[in-house]
């Protein structure tokens, strides 16, 4: 299937209208103002409706496409090809409205900022808001949001030859892939998502992308890609999938495990797979070992990061709010059944984060698994390969190889010392990254001395001998105890092995 099933001429015309009216991320932000934008984040529409009143083009477009408010037919026809949009299923004309004929949007059409500030547009189903008395339809296509932004900032830099957006939804990741890949394929189990993603691509000026309907990797059987991204339906629920955009029919966190296990057979050598994921925490089951086990034996190196953990009650409340079921007769029953399920399965918490894999086709491939709750540098994609390379290098270095290696302090690493004024020795020495993952490592005096002198011009062993002499220590003891600490610092990106 091609995105050209949405009329190209209509897409080009509507795109021009939207851009000319400054219906862009920055234009919408400026038009709404801070107070109305904050109110919208709280699901309050009144300030935004007040801020977009009148017949000015941007205000009309915002009320129609963003706020899902009807606008007068006369005003709509002055700025939009209403009949063509109605024929394409994007709007409808209601001539029985109390205040006269109006045009209503049948989809949500929002601006989205792409690489280098290029304007994009994302088409999804209208947002179901709390208090509306409705829940999303089973094949609801959710719009771009926080998770979409997180995944887009993870994607490694291009260019690549072929890229796959698995579970494309409204198509937002396919839009980002289009600037990185010669060929883009986007798939989804939901036929409605495939259709709306095609409109998103067309309105954003993306041509040549291929869209396919089907589950998991089925639509691309036998194909390989240089880059695979996915924001899968990872929500852990006791029921079969009620909403295709967030839930699968696989139990627990199996959908994420299956994606990880099957991805390597669809990755070219050196290709990347990057997914958002949930995973369970339970008694006697360490989450690092659990998620790391998904990758074992795949030949992939990579980086798994846990960004947040919720207890079962927090998790259930989050997703019942997402489906606007708070205050409905079903709310208590579903809440109770969900907690029963977690209790039966021994689930004490649910982690959220990302899994990034690189197909190194190596028996000794290793994946770094860690928790990072603090703010990190974004986008992640530009420095992601360095993180994975550091973990692989440290994993492969024997003590002898490390002592012979030329090591340099990584850029943007600073040293901090904490101690009482006038004291001969500091109480604590730390290395801090001013970029990338913003990690902090407490180190000893030997590592601190090494950080002060290593610039990649001399091997580690002779440097440690000099440091030992200055400290009055036995060089052999220093050589024996330093490699483990230094290997960890290389894995965490504080030091780099010079090429």
Short mmCIF file of C-alpha atoms in Angstrom, two decimals:
data_model
loop_
_atom_site.label_atom_id
_atom_site.label_comp_id
_atom_site.label_asym_id
_atom_site.label_seq_id
_atom_site.Cartn_x
_atom_site.Cartn_y
_atom_site.Cartn_z
CA UNK A 1 0.00 0.00 0.00
CA UNK A 2 1.25 3.51 -0.76
CA UNK A 3 0.53 6.80 0.97
CA UNK A 4 -0.61 8.12 -2.44
CA UNK A 5 -4.02 6.52 -1.83
CA UNK A 6 -4.79 9.87 -0.19
CA UNK A 7 -5.12 12.28 -3.14
CA UNK A 8 -1.74 13.87 -3.67
CA UNK A 9 -3.17 17.09 -5.05
CA UNK A 10 -5.43 17.50 -2.02
CA UNK A 11 -2.55 16.73 0.35
CA UNK A 12 -0.32 19.33 -1.31
CA UNK A 13 -3.10 21.93 -1.27
CA UNK A 14 -3.97 21.36 2.40
CA UNK A 15 -0.31 21.33 3.40
CA UNK A 16 0.15 24.71 1.72
CA UNK A 17 -2.88 26.14 3.52
CA UNK A 18 -1.65 24.93 6.90
CA UNK A 19 1.88 26.27 6.43
CA UNK A 20 0.68 29.62 5.05
CA UNK A 21 -1.49 30.04 8.17
CA UNK A 22 1.49 29.16 10.41
CA UNK A 23 -0.25 26.04 11.66
CA UNK A 24 3.10 24.77 12.91
CA UNK A 25 4.40 23.82 16.35
CA UNK A 26 5.83 27.28 16.96
CA UNK A 27 2.84 29.03 15.38
CA UNK A 28 0.34 27.14 17.52
CA UNK A 29 2.40 27.74 20.66
CA UNK A 30 2.53 31.48 20.00
CA UNK A 31 -1.15 31.69 19.09
CA UNK A 32 -2.38 29.88 22.18
CA UNK A 33 -0.07 31.49 24.70
CA UNK A 34 1.28 29.93 27.87
CA UNK A 35 -1.91 30.03 29.96
CA UNK A 36 -4.08 28.30 27.36
CA UNK A 37 -1.35 25.74 26.61
CA UNK A 38 -1.05 24.87 30.29
CA UNK A 39 -4.85 24.57 30.53
CA UNK A 40 -4.88 22.18 27.57
CA UNK A 41 -2.31 20.02 29.36
CA UNK A 42 -4.90 19.76 32.14
CA UNK A 43 -7.59 18.85 29.56
CA UNK A 44 -9.29 22.26 29.95
CA UNK A 45 -10.44 23.70 26.62
CA UNK A 46 -12.05 27.00 27.56
CA UNK A 47 -8.87 29.17 27.63
CA UNK A 48 -7.81 27.79 24.24
CA UNK A 49 -11.25 28.39 22.72
CA UNK A 50 -11.14 31.97 24.01
CA UNK A 51 -7.65 32.45 22.60
CA UNK A 52 -8.70 31.25 19.12
CA UNK A 53 -11.95 33.15 18.68
CA UNK A 54 -12.83 35.14 15.56
CA UNK A 55 -12.41 34.48 11.85
CA UNK A 56 -8.61 34.68 11.68
CA UNK A 57 -7.22 31.66 9.75
CA UNK A 58 -4.95 30.15 12.39
CA UNK A 59 -7.61 30.45 15.06
CA UNK A 60 -10.18 28.72 12.83
CA UNK A 61 -7.78 25.90 12.00
CA UNK A 62 -6.93 25.42 15.66
CA UNK A 63 -10.57 25.25 16.70
CA UNK A 64 -11.41 22.79 13.92
CA UNK A 65 -8.44 20.42 13.89
CA UNK A 66 -6.91 20.73 17.34
CA UNK A 67 -9.79 21.59 19.70
CA UNK A 68 -12.41 19.61 17.74
CA UNK A 69 -14.85 22.52 17.87
CA UNK A 70 -17.23 23.18 14.96
CA UNK A 71 -16.57 26.30 12.88
CA UNK A 72 -19.08 28.14 10.67
CA UNK A 73 -19.37 26.63 7.20
CA UNK A 74 -18.97 30.06 5.61
CA UNK A 75 -15.67 30.69 7.43
CA UNK A 76 -14.45 27.14 6.69
CA UNK A 77 -15.10 27.46 2.96
CA UNK A 78 -13.17 30.71 2.88
CA UNK A 79 -9.95 28.92 3.84
CA UNK A 80 -10.42 25.19 3.12
CA UNK A 81 -11.54 22.92 0.24
CA UNK A 82 -14.42 21.66 2.37
CA UNK A 83 -16.08 19.38 -0.19
CA UNK A 84 -12.82 17.61 -1.08
CA UNK A 85 -11.95 17.17 2.62
CA UNK A 86 -15.43 15.78 3.28
CA UNK A 87 -15.00 13.35 0.39
CA UNK A 88 -11.71 12.18 1.91
CA UNK A 89 -13.35 11.62 5.30
CA UNK A 90 -11.55 14.37 7.19
CA UNK A 91 -14.52 16.68 7.86
CA UNK A 92 -18.30 16.66 7.72
CA UNK A 93 -20.78 19.46 7.10
CA UNK A 94 -23.59 19.74 9.66
CA UNK A 95 -26.40 21.89 8.31
CA UNK A 96 -28.71 21.16 11.24
CA UNK A 97 -26.62 22.85 13.92
CA UNK A 98 -28.47 25.26 16.19
CA UNK A 99 -26.39 28.27 15.15
CA UNK A 100 -26.42 27.52 11.43
CA UNK A 101 -24.36 25.26 9.16
CA UNK A 102 -20.99 24.25 10.58
CA UNK A 103 -18.01 22.11 9.61
CA UNK A 104 -16.82 19.47 12.06
CA UNK A 105 -13.50 17.63 11.97
CA UNK A 106 -13.61 13.84 11.86
CA UNK A 107 -9.91 13.52 12.71
CA UNK A 108 -7.36 15.33 14.79
CA UNK A 109 -4.77 17.04 12.62
CA UNK A 110 -1.83 18.44 14.54
CA UNK A 111 1.51 20.00 13.60
CA UNK A 112 4.70 18.10 14.42
CA UNK A 113 8.25 19.38 14.19
CA UNK A 114 10.66 17.21 12.22
CA UNK A 115 14.42 17.35 11.87
CA UNK A 116 15.98 20.72 11.07
CA UNK A 117 12.71 22.45 11.95
CA UNK A 118 10.81 21.03 8.98
CA UNK A 119 7.02 21.19 9.43
CA UNK A 120 5.16 17.90 9.60
CA UNK A 121 1.53 17.01 10.27
CA UNK A 122 0.11 14.06 12.16
CA UNK A 123 -3.42 12.76 11.61
CA UNK A 124 -5.13 10.64 14.26
CA UNK A 125 -8.55 10.00 15.74
CA UNK A 126 -10.03 12.84 17.78
CA UNK A 127 -8.85 12.73 21.36
CA UNK A 128 -11.36 11.29 23.83
CA UNK A 129 -11.36 13.69 26.76
CA UNK A 130 -12.26 13.02 30.41
CA UNK A 131 -15.90 13.71 31.18
CA UNK A 132 -17.01 13.16 27.59
CA UNK A 133 -18.92 10.02 28.57
CA UNK A 134 -17.16 7.93 25.93
CA UNK A 135 -14.12 5.69 25.73
CA UNK A 136 -11.89 5.19 22.68
CA UNK A 137 -13.10 2.84 19.98
CA UNK A 138 -11.22 -0.48 19.83
CA UNK A 139 -9.33 0.58 16.69
CA UNK A 140 -8.70 4.11 17.98
CA UNK A 141 -5.57 5.68 16.48
CA UNK A 142 -3.85 7.76 19.12
CA UNK A 143 -2.01 10.94 18.20
CA UNK A 144 1.63 11.85 18.77
CA UNK A 145 2.54 12.55 22.38
CA UNK A 146 5.28 12.21 24.97
CA UNK A 147 6.15 8.62 24.09
CA UNK A 148 6.35 9.57 20.40
CA UNK A 149 8.79 12.37 21.22
CA UNK A 150 10.89 10.06 23.40
CA UNK A 151 11.25 7.46 20.65
CA UNK A 152 11.99 10.05 17.97
CA UNK A 153 14.86 11.40 20.09
CA UNK A 154 16.32 7.91 20.50
CA UNK A 155 16.67 7.21 16.78
CA UNK A 156 20.27 6.93 15.63
CA UNK A 157 21.46 9.35 13.00
CA UNK A 158 21.34 8.34 9.35
CA UNK A 159 21.67 7.96 6.55
CA UNK A 160 20.57 4.35 6.22
CA UNK A 161 19.26 2.37 3.30
CA UNK A 162 16.07 0.75 4.65
CA UNK A 163 14.05 1.60 7.77
CA UNK A 164 10.97 0.00 9.35
CA UNK A 165 8.40 1.63 11.65
CA UNK A 166 6.71 -1.36 13.27
CA UNK A 167 3.32 -0.45 14.76
CA UNK A 168 3.27 2.93 13.07
CA UNK A 169 -0.03 4.20 14.53
CA UNK A 170 -0.51 7.73 13.24
CA UNK A 171 2.79 7.50 11.34
CA UNK A 172 4.85 9.91 13.42
CA UNK A 173 8.00 7.74 13.55
CA UNK A 174 7.79 7.07 9.82
CA UNK A 175 7.99 10.86 9.35
CA UNK A 176 11.26 10.95 11.31
CA UNK A 177 12.64 7.95 9.44
CA UNK A 178 11.98 9.61 6.09
CA UNK A 179 14.85 12.04 6.68
CA UNK A 180 17.25 9.21 7.55
CA UNK A 181 16.43 6.39 5.16
CA UNK A 182 16.32 5.89 1.41
CA UNK A 183 13.35 3.55 1.83
CA UNK A 184 10.74 3.59 4.62
CA UNK A 185 8.28 0.80 5.42
CA UNK A 186 5.55 1.35 8.03
CA UNK A 187 3.30 -1.42 9.35
CA UNK A 188 0.39 -1.75 11.76
CA UNK A 189 -2.10 -4.42 12.78
CA UNK A 190 -4.87 -1.81 12.68
CA UNK A 191 -6.09 -0.99 9.12
CA UNK A 192 -7.38 2.37 10.33
CA UNK A 193 -3.89 3.26 11.59
CA UNK A 194 -2.41 2.38 8.20
CA UNK A 195 -4.87 4.73 6.50
CA UNK A 196 -4.30 7.66 8.87
CA UNK A 197 -0.53 7.17 8.77
CA UNK A 198 -0.74 7.45 5.00
CA UNK A 199 -2.49 10.80 5.33
CA UNK A 200 0.14 11.99 7.84
CA UNK A 201 2.89 11.12 5.40
CA UNK A 202 1.13 12.75 2.47
CA UNK A 203 0.43 15.99 4.38
CA UNK A 204 4.06 16.10 5.51
CA UNK A 205 5.34 15.88 1.95
CA UNK A 206 6.79 12.36 2.32
CA UNK A 207 6.64 10.35 -0.88
CA UNK A 208 7.56 6.76 -1.66
CA UNK A 209 6.92 5.25 1.78
CA UNK A 210 5.37 1.80 1.83
CA UNK A 211 2.54 1.02 4.28
CA UNK A 212 1.47 -2.51 5.15
CA UNK A 213 -1.22 -3.96 7.41
CA UNK A 214 -0.37 -6.94 9.63
CA UNK A 215 0.90 -8.20 12.98
CA UNK A 216 4.47 -7.91 14.26
CA UNK A 217 6.99 -8.75 11.49
CA UNK A 218 4.49 -10.69 9.36
CA UNK A 219 4.13 -7.96 6.67
CA UNK A 220 7.91 -7.87 6.15
CA UNK A 221 8.70 -11.60 6.29
CA UNK A 222 12.11 -12.29 4.80
CA UNK A 223 13.10 -8.61 4.66
CA UNK A 224 16.00 -6.94 6.45
CA UNK A 225 16.43 -3.35 7.55
CA UNK A 226 19.22 -1.07 8.70
CA UNK A 227 16.93 0.56 11.26
CA UNK A 228 13.79 -0.68 13.04
CA UNK A 229 11.83 1.49 15.47
CA UNK A 230 8.70 0.61 17.41
CA UNK A 231 6.38 2.06 20.02
CA UNK A 232 4.51 -1.23 20.47
CA UNK A 233 1.25 -1.97 22.34
CA UNK A 234 3.17 -2.75 25.54
CA UNK A 235 0.51 -2.10 28.20
CA UNK A 236 0.33 -5.04 30.62
CA UNK A 237 -3.32 -5.93 31.14
CA UNK A 238 -5.37 -8.88 32.43
CA UNK A 239 -7.69 -8.80 29.41
CA UNK A 240 -7.26 -9.46 25.73
CA UNK A 241 -6.58 -6.31 23.75
CA UNK A 242 -9.37 -3.76 24.18
CA UNK A 243 -7.51 -0.98 22.38
CA UNK A 244 -5.12 -1.95 19.59
CA UNK A 245 -2.96 1.16 20.03
CA UNK A 246 -1.80 0.16 23.52
CA UNK A 247 -2.50 -3.54 24.17
CA UNK A 248 -1.77 -6.87 22.51
CA UNK A 249 -3.23 -10.34 22.98
CA UNK A 250 0.10 -11.59 24.37
CA UNK A 251 0.30 -11.94 28.17
CA UNK A 252 2.37 -9.72 30.44
CA UNK A 253 5.40 -8.15 28.79
CA UNK A 254 5.65 -10.90 26.17
CA UNK A 255 5.04 -8.55 23.25
CA UNK A 256 8.24 -6.64 24.05
CA UNK A 257 10.20 -9.85 24.58
CA UNK A 258 8.99 -11.19 21.23
CA UNK A 259 9.97 -8.01 19.41
CA UNK A 260 13.46 -8.21 20.85
CA UNK A 261 13.87 -11.89 20.06
CA UNK A 262 12.60 -11.60 16.50
CA UNK A 263 14.25 -8.32 15.53
CA UNK A 264 17.73 -9.71 14.73
CA UNK A 265 16.41 -11.87 11.89
CA UNK A 266 15.15 -8.65 10.26
CA UNK A 267 18.27 -6.55 10.88
CA UNK A 268 21.08 -6.10 8.41
CA UNK A 269 24.58 -6.53 9.82
CA UNK A 270 25.22 -3.47 12.00
CA UNK A 271 21.53 -2.52 11.88
CA UNK A 272 19.71 -0.97 14.84
CA UNK A 273 16.41 -1.85 16.56
CA UNK A 274 15.01 0.71 18.98
CA UNK A 275 11.80 0.19 20.94
CA UNK A 276 9.93 1.60 23.90
CA UNK A 277 8.89 -1.07 26.37
CA UNK A 278 7.28 -2.06 29.67
CA UNK A 279 8.57 -4.92 31.79
CA UNK A 280 7.45 -6.48 35.02
CA UNK A 281 9.10 -6.44 38.44
CA UNK A 282 8.35 -9.39 40.70
CA UNK A 283 9.76 -11.05 43.80
CA UNK A 284 12.73 -13.23 43.02
CA UNK A 285 12.99 -11.94 39.44
CA UNK A 286 15.56 -9.21 38.89
CA UNK A 287 14.37 -6.94 36.08
CA UNK A 288 17.90 -6.44 34.71
CA UNK A 289 18.35 -10.18 34.32
CA UNK A 290 14.83 -10.54 32.93
CA UNK A 291 15.17 -7.95 30.18
CA UNK A 292 18.81 -8.75 29.53
CA UNK A 293 17.76 -12.37 29.03
CA UNK A 294 15.55 -11.34 26.13
CA UNK A 295 18.68 -10.30 24.25
CA UNK A 296 20.96 -13.16 25.23
CA UNK A 297 22.06 -15.18 22.25
CA UNK A 298 20.77 -12.76 19.62
CA UNK A 299 24.23 -11.57 18.60
CA UNK A 300 23.20 -7.98 19.39
CA UNK A 301 24.95 -5.43 21.55
CA UNK A 302 22.94 -2.59 22.96
CA UNK A 303 21.62 -0.39 25.75
CA UNK A 304 18.57 -1.03 27.94
CA UNK A 305 17.48 1.86 30.15
CA UNK A 306 14.76 1.93 32.79
CA UNK A 307 13.43 5.48 33.09
CA UNK A 308 10.59 4.95 35.53
CA UNK A 309 8.90 2.35 37.74
CA UNK A 310 5.27 2.43 38.86
CA UNK A 311 3.57 0.37 41.50
CA UNK A 312 0.52 -1.62 40.34
CA UNK A 313 -2.04 0.94 41.56
CA UNK A 314 -0.24 3.85 39.83
CA UNK A 315 -0.02 1.84 36.64
CA UNK A 316 -3.70 0.90 36.60
CA UNK A 317 -4.76 4.48 37.31
CA UNK A 318 -2.56 5.79 34.49
CA UNK A 319 -4.15 3.56 31.87
CA UNK A 320 -7.71 3.94 33.13
CA UNK A 321 -7.23 7.70 32.82
CA UNK A 322 -5.80 7.16 29.35
CA UNK A 323 -9.03 5.45 28.26
CA UNK A 324 -11.17 8.07 30.08
CA UNK A 325 -12.80 5.50 32.34
CA UNK A 326 -12.42 7.44 35.58
CA UNK A 327 -15.90 8.10 36.98
CA UNK A 328 -17.59 5.46 34.81
CA UNK A 329 -19.50 2.47 36.24
CA UNK A 330 -16.74 0.18 34.94
CA UNK A 331 -13.91 2.02 36.69
CA UNK A 332 -13.94 0.20 40.04
CA UNK A 333 -14.54 -3.21 38.48
CA UNK A 334 -11.65 -2.86 36.04
CA UNK A 335 -9.35 -1.37 38.68
CA UNK A 336 -10.05 -4.28 41.03
CA UNK A 337 -9.66 -6.94 38.32
CA UNK A 338 -6.39 -5.41 37.16
CA UNK A 339 -4.94 -5.46 40.70
CA UNK A 340 -6.14 -9.05 41.14
CA UNK A 341 -4.21 -9.98 38.01
CA UNK A 342 -1.00 -8.34 39.21
CA UNK A 343 -1.35 -10.06 42.59
CA UNK A 344 -1.87 -13.48 40.98
CA UNK A 345 1.17 -13.00 38.76
CA UNK A 346 3.33 -11.73 41.62
CA UNK A 347 3.92 -8.41 39.84
CA UNK A 348 5.15 -5.75 42.29
CA UNK A 349 5.95 -3.01 39.81
CA UNK A 350 6.14 -2.12 36.12
CA UNK A 351 9.20 -0.56 34.55
CA UNK A 352 9.17 1.75 31.55
CA UNK A 353 12.12 2.53 29.34
CA UNK A 354 13.80 1.70 26.08
CA UNK A 355 15.70 -1.12 24.43
CA UNK A 356 18.27 -0.25 21.75
CA UNK A 357 20.01 -3.11 19.94
CA UNK A 358 22.73 -3.23 17.30
CA UNK A 359 23.15 -6.38 15.25
CA UNK A 360 26.87 -7.02 15.72
CA UNK A 361 26.47 -10.71 14.77
CA UNK A 362 28.91 -11.49 17.59
CA UNK A 363 28.93 -14.34 20.08
CA UNK A 364 30.47 -12.06 22.71
CA UNK A 365 27.96 -9.22 22.18
CA UNK A 366 26.92 -7.55 25.41
CA UNK A 367 24.05 -5.27 26.38
CA UNK A 368 24.36 -2.62 29.07
CA UNK A 369 21.28 -2.67 31.34
CA UNK A 370 20.82 0.19 33.81
CA UNK A 371 18.40 2.60 35.42
CA UNK A 372 18.63 6.32 34.68
CA UNK A 373 15.94 8.36 36.42
CA UNK A 374 17.68 11.74 36.05
CA UNK A 375 17.58 14.12 33.11
CA UNK A 376 19.88 13.15 30.24
CA UNK A 377 20.97 14.93 27.09
CA UNK A 378 18.47 14.81 24.23
CA UNK A 379 18.41 13.76 21.49
CA UNK A 380 20.01 10.46 22.46
CA UNK A 381 20.56 9.19 18.91
CA UNK A 382 23.79 11.10 18.19
CA UNK A 383 25.67 9.61 21.16
CA UNK A 384 23.94 6.22 21.36
CA UNK A 385 26.62 4.40 19.27
CA UNK A 386 29.33 5.69 21.64
CA UNK A 387 27.43 4.28 24.64
CA UNK A 388 27.17 0.86 23.01
CA UNK A 389 30.77 0.94 21.75
CA UNK A 390 32.00 1.76 25.26
CA UNK A 391 30.14 -1.19 26.79
CA UNK A 392 31.41 -3.57 24.09
CA UNK A 393 35.00 -2.35 24.36
CA UNK A 394 35.03 -2.75 28.14
CA UNK A 395 33.49 -6.20 27.87
CA UNK A 396 36.18 -7.39 25.46
CA UNK A 397 39.23 -5.95 27.23
CA UNK A 398 41.27 -8.40 29.29
CA UNK A 399 43.40 -6.99 32.09
CA UNK A 400 46.52 -7.37 29.97
CA UNK A 401 44.91 -5.70 26.98
CA UNK A 402 43.67 -2.85 29.14
CA UNK A 403 47.12 -2.19 30.62
CA UNK A 404 48.51 -2.04 27.06
CA UNK A 405 45.70 0.18 25.76
CA UNK A 406 45.93 3.91 25.11
CA UNK A 407 43.09 5.50 27.09
CA UNK A 408 41.85 9.09 27.14
CA UNK A 409 39.37 10.94 29.30
CA UNK A 410 36.13 11.36 27.38
CA UNK A 411 35.05 14.86 26.30
CA UNK A 412 32.69 16.75 28.63
CA UNK A 413 33.93 14.87 31.72
CA UNK A 414 34.89 17.01 34.73
CA UNK A 415 36.27 16.14 38.13
CA UNK A 416 34.76 17.34 41.40
CA UNK A 417 36.36 17.07 44.84
CA UNK A 418 34.49 17.42 48.12
CA UNK A 419 36.28 17.99 51.41
CA UNK A 420 36.76 20.27 54.36
CA UNK A 421 38.69 23.47 53.60
CA UNK A 422 42.36 22.99 54.40
CA UNK A 423 42.15 19.20 54.70
CA UNK A 424 45.07 17.40 53.01
CA UNK A 425 42.82 14.89 51.24
CA UNK A 426 39.30 15.17 49.80
CA UNK A 427 36.46 13.18 51.35
CA UNK A 428 35.11 12.31 47.92
CA UNK A 429 36.25 12.52 44.30
CA UNK A 430 33.72 12.16 41.48
CA UNK A 431 33.76 12.29 37.69
CA UNK A 432 30.73 13.94 36.13
CA UNK A 433 29.54 13.88 32.52
CA UNK A 434 28.34 17.26 31.26
CA UNK A 435 26.70 15.65 28.24
CA UNK A 436 25.26 12.33 27.10
CA UNK A 437 23.80 10.23 29.93
CA UNK A 438 25.02 12.72 32.60
CA UNK A 439 26.40 9.90 34.72
CA UNK A 440 28.34 10.50 37.93
CA UNK A 441 31.02 8.08 39.21
CA UNK A 442 32.79 8.14 42.56
CA UNK A 443 36.45 7.25 42.05
CA UNK A 444 39.62 6.64 44.05
CA UNK A 445 42.87 8.56 44.01
CA UNK A 446 44.49 6.28 41.43
CA UNK A 447 41.64 6.72 38.95
CA UNK A 448 41.64 10.46 39.63
CA UNK A 449 45.37 10.65 38.91
CA UNK A 450 44.88 8.62 35.75
CA UNK A 451 42.08 10.95 34.62
CA UNK A 452 44.43 13.89 35.05
CA UNK A 453 47.19 12.54 32.83
CA UNK A 454 45.74 10.09 30.28
CA UNK A 455 45.33 11.67 26.86
CA UNK A 456 45.72 8.58 24.67
CA UNK A 457 49.43 9.04 23.99
CA UNK A 458 50.77 6.48 26.50
CA UNK A 459 49.59 3.00 27.53
CA UNK A 460 47.76 2.61 30.83
CA UNK A 461 50.39 0.33 32.42
CA UNK A 462 53.34 2.77 32.37
CA UNK A 463 51.06 5.59 33.56
CA UNK A 464 50.01 3.48 36.54
CA UNK A 465 53.68 2.76 37.33
CA UNK A 466 54.40 6.50 37.52
CA UNK A 467 51.28 7.09 39.65
CA UNK A 468 52.30 4.26 42.01
CA UNK A 469 55.79 5.73 42.43
CA UNK A 470 54.36 9.19 43.23
CA UNK A 471 51.97 7.66 45.77
CA UNK A 472 54.61 5.41 47.31
CA UNK A 473 52.63 2.30 46.34
CA UNK A 474 53.70 -1.03 44.88
CA UNK A 475 53.26 -0.79 41.06
CA UNK A 476 52.24 -4.45 40.80
CA UNK A 477 49.45 -3.93 43.35
CA UNK A 478 48.19 -0.86 41.46
CA UNK A 479 48.34 -2.76 38.15
CA UNK A 480 46.36 -5.62 39.67
CA UNK A 481 43.53 -3.65 41.28
CA UNK A 482 42.99 -0.86 38.74
CA UNK A 483 41.70 -2.71 35.61
CA UNK A 484 38.29 -3.61 37.09
CA UNK A 485 37.57 -0.02 38.11
CA UNK A 486 38.87 1.37 34.83
CA UNK A 487 36.86 -1.17 32.82
CA UNK A 488 33.69 0.05 34.55
CA UNK A 489 34.58 3.67 33.80
CA UNK A 490 35.12 2.80 30.13
CA UNK A 491 31.77 0.99 30.02
CA UNK A 492 30.07 4.03 31.54
CA UNK A 493 31.70 6.42 29.07
CA UNK A 494 34.09 8.33 31.36
CA UNK A 495 37.15 7.03 29.48
CA UNK A 496 37.61 6.00 25.88
CA UNK A 497 40.12 3.66 24.35
CA UNK A 498 42.05 5.60 21.72
CA UNK A 499 41.84 4.17 18.23
#
